[in-house]
mmCIF file of C-alpha atoms and ligand atoms in Angstrom:
data_model
loop_
_atom_site.group_PDB
_atom_site.id
_atom_site.type_symbol
_atom_site.label_atom_id
_atom_site.label_comp_id
_atom_site.label_asym_id
_atom_site.label_seq_id
_atom_site.Cartn_x
_atom_site.Cartn_y
_atom_site.Cartn_z
ATOM 1 C CA MET A 93 0.000 0.000 0.000
ATOM 2 C CA GLU A 94 1.391 3.373 -0.972
ATOM 3 C CA VAL A 95 1.681 6.079 1.663
ATOM 4 C CA GLU A 96 -0.423 9.064 0.775
ATOM 5 C CA ARG A 97 0.991 12.530 1.242
ATOM 6 C CA VAL A 98 -0.659 15.935 1.192
ATOM 7 C CA SER A 99 1.324 18.819 -0.264
ATOM 8 C CA THR A 100 2.142 21.662 2.105
ATOM 9 C CA GLY A 101 2.374 24.068 -0.827
ATOM 10 C CA SER A 102 5.967 24.825 0.169
ATOM 11 C CA ASP A 103 8.684 23.593 -2.233
ATOM 12 C CA PRO A 104 11.466 23.056 0.314
ATOM 13 C CA ILE A 105 9.145 21.305 2.787
ATOM 14 C CA ASP A 106 7.465 19.102 0.169
ATOM 15 C CA SER A 107 10.765 18.050 -1.289
ATOM 16 C CA PHE A 108 12.141 17.354 2.200
ATOM 17 C CA LEU A 109 9.089 15.262 3.136
ATOM 18 C CA LYS A 110 8.905 13.518 -0.257
ATOM 19 C CA GLY A 111 5.570 15.047 -1.152
ATOM 20 C CA GLY A 112 4.224 16.501 2.074
ATOM 21 C CA LEU A 113 2.389 15.461 5.217
ATOM 22 C CA GLU A 114 1.409 11.815 5.530
ATOM 23 C CA THR A 115 -2.270 11.066 5.890
ATOM 24 C CA GLY A 116 -3.498 8.795 8.684
ATOM 25 C CA ILE A 117 -0.986 9.953 11.280
ATOM 26 C CA ILE A 118 -0.097 12.844 13.574
ATOM 27 C CA THR A 119 2.808 15.020 12.425
ATOM 28 C CA ASN A 120 4.293 17.017 15.292
ATOM 29 C CA VAL A 121 6.300 20.153 14.498
ATOM 30 C CA PHE A 122 8.287 21.251 17.529
ATOM 31 C CA GLY A 123 10.884 23.882 18.345
ATOM 32 C CA GLU A 124 11.673 27.002 20.295
ATOM 33 C CA SER A 125 9.586 30.136 20.234
ATOM 34 C CA GLY A 126 10.012 31.943 16.925
ATOM 35 C CA SER A 127 11.329 28.883 15.087
ATOM 36 C CA GLY A 128 8.383 28.883 12.651
ATOM 37 C CA LYS A 129 5.827 26.393 14.028
ATOM 38 C CA THR A 130 2.840 28.656 13.499
ATOM 39 C CA ASN A 131 4.118 29.694 10.080
ATOM 40 C CA PHE A 132 4.302 25.993 9.176
ATOM 41 C CA CYS A 133 0.653 25.559 10.203
ATOM 42 C CA VAL A 134 -0.520 28.653 8.339
ATOM 43 C CA GLN A 135 1.391 27.522 5.235
ATOM 44 C CA VAL A 136 -0.430 24.170 5.218
ATOM 45 C CA ALA A 137 -3.836 25.682 6.037
ATOM 46 C CA ALA A 138 -3.485 28.423 3.423
ATOM 47 C CA HIS A 139 -2.396 26.017 0.699
ATOM 48 C CA LEU A 140 -5.250 23.578 1.279
ATOM 49 C CA ALA A 141 -7.857 26.312 1.739
ATOM 50 C CA ASP A 142 -6.708 27.997 -1.461
ATOM 51 C CA GLN A 143 -7.537 24.787 -3.308
ATOM 52 C CA GLY A 144 -11.045 24.788 -1.869
ATOM 53 C CA GLU A 145 -10.264 22.170 0.797
ATOM 54 C CA LYS A 146 -11.704 22.605 4.284
ATOM 55 C CA VAL A 147 -9.303 22.698 7.222
ATOM 56 C CA VAL A 148 -10.163 22.507 10.923
ATOM 57 C CA TYR A 149 -7.778 24.804 12.784
ATOM 58 C CA ILE A 150 -7.583 24.681 16.586
ATOM 59 C CA ASP A 151 -5.675 27.742 17.779
ATOM 60 C CA THR A 152 -4.890 27.662 21.495
ATOM 61 C CA GLU A 153 -2.758 30.790 21.769
ATOM 62 C CA LYS A 154 -4.073 33.395 19.327
ATOM 63 C CA GLY A 155 -1.167 32.498 17.076
ATOM 64 C CA PHE A 156 -3.303 32.461 13.940
ATOM 65 C CA SER A 157 -3.233 35.734 12.037
ATOM 66 C CA PRO A 158 -5.774 36.187 9.211
ATOM 67 C CA GLU A 159 -3.451 38.863 7.843
ATOM 68 C CA ARG A 160 -0.575 36.369 7.620
ATOM 69 C CA PHE A 161 -2.950 33.792 6.097
ATOM 70 C CA LYS A 162 -3.959 36.252 3.372
ATOM 71 C CA GLN A 163 -0.322 36.867 2.460
ATOM 72 C CA ILE A 164 -0.192 33.211 1.389
ATOM 73 C CA ALA A 165 -3.767 32.497 0.239
ATOM 74 C CA SER A 166 -6.598 34.416 -1.408
ATOM 75 C CA ASP A 167 -9.038 36.359 0.782
ATOM 76 C CA GLU A 168 -11.877 33.933 0.011
ATOM 77 C CA ALA A 169 -9.793 30.966 1.165
ATOM 78 C CA LEU A 170 -10.295 32.087 4.752
ATOM 79 C CA GLU A 171 -13.857 30.825 4.471
ATOM 80 C CA ASN A 172 -12.520 27.283 4.135
ATOM 81 C CA LEU A 173 -11.086 27.361 7.637
ATOM 82 C CA VAL A 174 -13.131 26.137 10.570
ATOM 83 C CA VAL A 175 -11.386 27.853 13.469
ATOM 84 C CA ASN A 176 -11.781 26.903 17.115
ATOM 85 C CA GLU A 177 -10.063 28.881 19.873
ATOM 86 C CA PRO A 178 -10.176 27.011 23.192
ATOM 87 C CA LEU A 179 -9.282 29.175 26.182
ATOM 88 C CA ASP A 180 -8.266 26.460 28.616
ATOM 89 C CA PHE A 181 -7.422 22.759 28.710
ATOM 90 C CA GLU A 182 -11.079 21.803 29.308
ATOM 91 C CA GLU A 183 -12.176 23.709 26.219
ATOM 92 C CA GLN A 184 -9.398 22.056 24.214
ATOM 93 C CA GLU A 185 -10.670 18.698 25.419
ATOM 94 C CA GLU A 186 -14.203 19.595 24.316
ATOM 95 C CA ALA A 187 -12.914 20.809 20.944
ATOM 96 C CA ILE A 188 -11.209 17.461 20.372
ATOM 97 C CA GLU A 189 -14.215 15.480 21.601
ATOM 98 C CA SER A 190 -16.420 17.154 18.996
ATOM 99 C CA LEU A 191 -13.746 17.093 16.298
ATOM 100 C CA GLU A 192 -14.746 13.903 14.517
ATOM 101 C CA ASN A 193 -18.232 15.277 13.852
ATOM 102 C CA ILE A 194 -16.851 18.600 12.692
ATOM 103 C CA VAL A 195 -14.390 16.920 10.340
ATOM 104 C CA GLU A 196 -17.167 14.765 8.886
ATOM 105 C CA GLU A 197 -19.725 17.583 8.590
ATOM 106 C CA ASN A 198 -17.228 19.766 6.745
ATOM 107 C CA ASP A 199 -15.523 16.953 4.873
ATOM 108 C CA ALA A 200 -12.272 18.491 6.126
ATOM 109 C CA SER A 201 -8.971 17.561 4.472
ATOM 110 C CA ALA A 202 -6.756 18.271 7.467
ATOM 111 C CA VAL A 203 -6.773 19.070 11.174
ATOM 112 C CA ILE A 204 -4.267 21.498 12.707
ATOM 113 C CA VAL A 205 -3.708 22.073 16.437
ATOM 114 C CA ASP A 206 -1.364 24.981 17.262
ATOM 115 C CA SER A 207 -0.283 24.333 19.985
ATOM 116 C CA MET A 208 -1.132 20.929 21.411
ATOM 117 C CA VAL A 209 0.513 21.667 24.757
ATOM 118 C CA SER A 210 0.279 25.357 25.649
ATOM 119 C CA LEU A 211 -2.940 24.932 27.666
ATOM 120 C CA TYR A 212 -1.726 21.578 29.009
ATOM 121 C CA ARG A 213 1.440 23.260 30.246
ATOM 122 C CA LEU A 214 -0.569 25.767 32.284
ATOM 123 C CA LYS A 215 -2.455 22.939 33.932
ATOM 124 C CA ALA A 216 0.177 20.207 34.432
ATOM 125 C CA LYS A 217 1.409 20.996 37.905
ATOM 126 C CA GLY A 218 1.931 19.202 41.205
ATOM 127 C CA ASP A 219 -0.440 16.427 42.217
ATOM 128 C CA GLN A 220 -2.642 16.840 39.134
ATOM 129 C CA TYR A 221 0.223 15.930 36.859
ATOM 130 C CA GLN A 222 -0.686 12.297 36.252
ATOM 131 C CA GLU A 223 -4.336 12.982 35.581
ATOM 132 C CA ILE A 224 -3.523 15.814 33.167
ATOM 133 C CA ASN A 225 -1.030 13.616 31.331
ATOM 134 C CA GLN A 226 -3.690 10.983 30.934
ATOM 135 C CA ARG A 227 -6.094 13.529 29.490
ATOM 136 C CA LEU A 228 -3.446 14.780 27.046
ATOM 137 C CA SER A 229 -2.857 11.199 25.995
ATOM 138 C CA GLN A 230 -6.592 10.694 25.510
ATOM 139 C CA GLN A 231 -6.765 13.780 23.263
ATOM 140 C CA LEU A 232 -3.829 12.589 21.169
ATOM 141 C CA SER A 233 -5.372 9.152 20.899
ATOM 142 C CA GLU A 234 -8.562 10.737 19.575
ATOM 143 C CA LEU A 235 -6.584 12.846 17.060
ATOM 144 C CA SER A 236 -4.747 9.741 15.936
ATOM 145 C CA LYS A 237 -8.035 7.889 15.493
ATOM 146 C CA ILE A 238 -9.475 10.738 13.398
ATOM 147 C CA ALA A 239 -6.335 10.821 11.227
ATOM 148 C CA ARG A 240 -6.722 7.104 10.532
ATOM 149 C CA LYS A 241 -10.476 6.951 10.169
ATOM 150 C CA GLU A 242 -10.759 9.992 7.894
ATOM 151 C CA ASP A 243 -7.404 9.303 6.216
ATOM 152 C CA ILE A 244 -6.247 12.889 6.625
ATOM 153 C CA PRO A 245 -3.102 14.495 8.039
ATOM 154 C CA VAL A 246 -3.265 15.826 11.589
ATOM 155 C CA LEU A 247 -0.656 18.511 12.201
ATOM 156 C CA ILE A 248 0.152 19.579 15.755
ATOM 157 C CA THR A 249 2.800 21.871 17.228
ATOM 158 C CA ASN A 250 4.722 21.354 20.430
ATOM 159 C CA GLN A 251 6.704 23.717 22.642
ATOM 160 C CA VAL A 252 10.016 22.592 24.093
ATOM 161 C CA TYR A 253 12.080 23.199 27.204
ATOM 162 C CA THR A 254 15.755 22.720 28.040
ATOM 163 C CA SER A 255 16.206 19.437 29.816
ATOM 164 C CA PHE A 256 18.938 19.150 32.420
ATOM 165 C CA ASP A 257 18.871 15.338 32.785
ATOM 166 C CA GLU A 258 18.932 14.561 29.095
ATOM 167 C CA GLU A 259 20.837 16.397 26.434
ATOM 168 C CA GLY A 260 19.207 19.220 24.547
ATOM 169 C CA LEU A 261 15.580 20.138 24.118
ATOM 170 C CA GLU A 262 12.683 18.111 25.465
ATOM 171 C CA LEU A 263 9.100 18.226 24.262
ATOM 172 C CA VAL A 264 6.568 19.717 26.646
ATOM 173 C CA GLY A 265 4.523 16.628 27.564
ATOM 174 C CA ARG A 266 7.596 14.462 26.908
ATOM 175 C CA ASP A 267 6.733 10.832 26.105
ATOM 176 C CA VAL A 268 3.030 11.496 25.605
ATOM 177 C CA PRO A 269 3.259 13.548 22.365
ATOM 178 C CA ARG A 270 6.419 11.657 21.388
ATOM 179 C CA TYR A 271 4.542 8.362 21.471
ATOM 180 C CA TRP A 272 1.469 9.517 19.567
ATOM 181 C CA SER A 273 3.306 11.454 16.845
ATOM 182 C CA LYS A 274 4.457 9.088 14.095
ATOM 183 C CA CYS A 275 6.349 11.972 12.494
ATOM 184 C CA LEU A 276 8.357 14.404 14.642
ATOM 185 C CA LEU A 277 9.958 17.410 12.944
ATOM 186 C CA GLN A 278 12.190 19.894 14.715
ATOM 187 C CA LEU A 279 12.432 23.503 13.557
ATOM 188 C CA SER A 280 15.298 25.756 14.547
ATOM 189 C CA ASN A 281 16.806 29.120 13.695
ATOM 190 C CA GLU A 282 20.119 29.364 11.892
ATOM 191 C CA LYS A 283 22.037 32.452 10.783
ATOM 192 C CA ASN A 284 20.604 35.207 8.555
ATOM 193 C CA GLY A 285 16.993 34.209 9.073
ATOM 194 C CA VAL A 286 17.587 30.736 7.637
ATOM 195 C CA ARG A 287 15.518 28.012 9.328
ATOM 196 C CA LYS A 288 16.302 24.342 9.650
ATOM 197 C CA ILE A 289 13.857 21.451 9.599
ATOM 198 C CA GLU A 290 15.147 18.120 10.918
ATOM 199 C CA ILE A 291 13.636 14.681 11.280
ATOM 200 C CA GLU A 292 13.550 13.386 14.833
ATOM 201 C CA LYS A 293 11.224 10.474 14.144
ATOM 202 C CA HIS A 294 9.729 9.162 10.914
ATOM 203 C CA ARG A 295 8.361 5.858 9.667
ATOM 204 C CA SER A 296 10.423 5.850 6.457
ATOM 205 C CA MET A 297 13.164 8.475 6.741
ATOM 206 C CA PRO A 298 16.316 8.573 8.854
ATOM 207 C CA GLU A 299 16.625 10.632 12.013
ATOM 208 C CA GLY A 300 18.863 13.646 11.596
ATOM 209 C CA LYS A 301 17.996 14.282 7.958
ATOM 210 C CA SER A 302 17.597 18.025 7.552
ATOM 211 C CA ALA A 303 16.913 20.850 5.116
ATOM 212 C CA GLN A 304 16.768 24.625 5.116
ATOM 213 C CA PHE A 305 14.000 27.066 4.362
ATOM 214 C CA LYS A 306 13.168 30.695 4.970
ATOM 215 C CA ILE A 307 10.008 32.488 5.998
ATOM 216 C CA THR A 308 8.800 35.064 3.491
ATOM 217 C CA ASN A 309 5.530 36.808 2.627
ATOM 218 C CA SER A 310 4.576 33.899 0.402
ATOM 219 C CA GLY A 311 5.184 31.255 3.085
ATOM 220 C CA LEU A 312 7.986 28.757 3.678
ATOM 221 C CA ASP A 313 10.400 29.322 0.799
ATOM 222 C CA THR A 314 13.558 27.893 -0.679
ATOM 223 C CA VAL A 315 16.874 29.318 0.482
ATOM 224 C CA ASP A 316 18.800 30.358 -2.631
ATOM 225 C CA GLU A 317 22.332 29.186 -3.462
ATOM 226 C CA LYS A 318 24.052 31.934 -1.536
ATOM 227 C CA GLY A 319 21.890 31.353 1.504
ATOM 228 C CA LEU A 320 20.903 34.993 1.313
ATOM 229 C CA PHE A 321 17.657 36.701 0.481
HETATM 230 P P1 ATP B 481 5.879 30.395 19.249
HETATM 231 O O1 ATP B 481 6.389 29.157 19.943
HETATM 232 O O2 ATP B 481 6.252 31.624 20.010
HETATM 233 O O3 ATP B 481 4.450 30.319 18.885
HETATM 234 P P2 ATP B 481 6.554 29.793 16.506
HETATM 235 O O4 ATP B 481 7.524 28.665 16.438
HETATM 236 O O5 ATP B 481 5.131 29.513 16.235
HETATM 237 O O6 ATP B 481 6.752 30.548 17.901
HETATM 238 P P3 ATP B 481 6.308 31.590 14.303
HETATM 239 O O7 ATP B 481 5.295 32.507 14.860
HETATM 240 O O8 ATP B 481 5.864 30.616 13.278
HETATM 241 O O9 ATP B 481 7.101 30.874 15.479
HETATM 242 O O10 ATP B 481 7.508 32.388 13.630
HETATM 243 C C1 ATP B 481 7.806 33.700 13.956
HETATM 244 C C2 ATP B 481 8.804 34.205 12.931
HETATM 245 O O11 ATP B 481 8.174 34.327 11.658
HETATM 246 C C3 ATP B 481 9.335 35.539 13.296
HETATM 247 O O12 ATP B 481 10.746 35.447 13.285
HETATM 248 C C4 ATP B 481 8.848 36.450 12.184
HETATM 249 O O13 ATP B 481 9.803 37.375 11.850
HETATM 250 C C5 ATP B 481 8.649 35.475 11.038
HETATM 251 N N1 ATP B 481 7.669 35.974 10.068
HETATM 252 C C6 ATP B 481 6.333 36.095 10.210
HETATM 253 N N2 ATP B 481 5.768 36.610 9.104
HETATM 254 C C7 ATP B 481 6.772 36.824 8.228
HETATM 255 C C8 ATP B 481 6.852 37.341 6.900
HETATM 256 N N3 ATP B 481 5.755 37.757 6.242
HETATM 257 N N4 ATP B 481 8.060 37.384 6.313
HETATM 258 C C9 ATP B 481 9.165 36.971 6.966
HETATM 259 N N5 ATP B 481 9.167 36.481 8.214
HETATM 260 C C10 ATP B 481 7.995 36.421 8.845
HETATM 261 MG MG1 MG B 482 3.390 29.766 17.329
#
């Protein structure tokens, strides 16, 4: 059976991912603040919406900017987005509980959650930690089920923190999003506004494989030969 991929509309990202986002699984784009996670989401949403496809967009931190969207897509494309803005972890839970119906009613081609863990992070403290982790896991399980059942890509973003026990950056939520995301992509900032995308986990590509891109008005673009723009 061939793996289906959905174009992100970005040349460097599509060529890096051999066609785009895989359907049927959760792709998790993680990285530090300002590394381009929200831009990645808007790129995908704008490209699909521009083609008349419906996209369910769960925005947990007012990261979505219609102005930015319209730099990439036509004004009318905005109507193809079904936006939900949960204000706390309970509302995020409700949004995900009703998601399957919303996807089916709209015949949506993708689900985007930016970010999966910002409201979780506010809640996951002290003695509630285990229960909150379980609820995050439940939400990711539901997203994974929707990806499979509807055969669409689910794109989530994930904040990181500096881990002192292990080396480097750790995902907020740690093993929970790591387990449920069949594709993990790390974004980071390099010099001169150049961004790097690197595979941390993938079903058919090696860890550590990376590519460069840049953020421009038209979305996630190719870095030219000189690395300048
Ligand atoms: P956070 O974790 O804080 O949400 P993020 O990873 O989602 O961060 P983004 O919001 O995607 O990061 O990226 C912010 C970067 O995108 C900024 O450096 C900003 O300069 C750049 N950016 C946004 N719009 C444009 C544009 N039209 N042209 C060039 N760069 C842009
Ligand atoms: Mg963001």
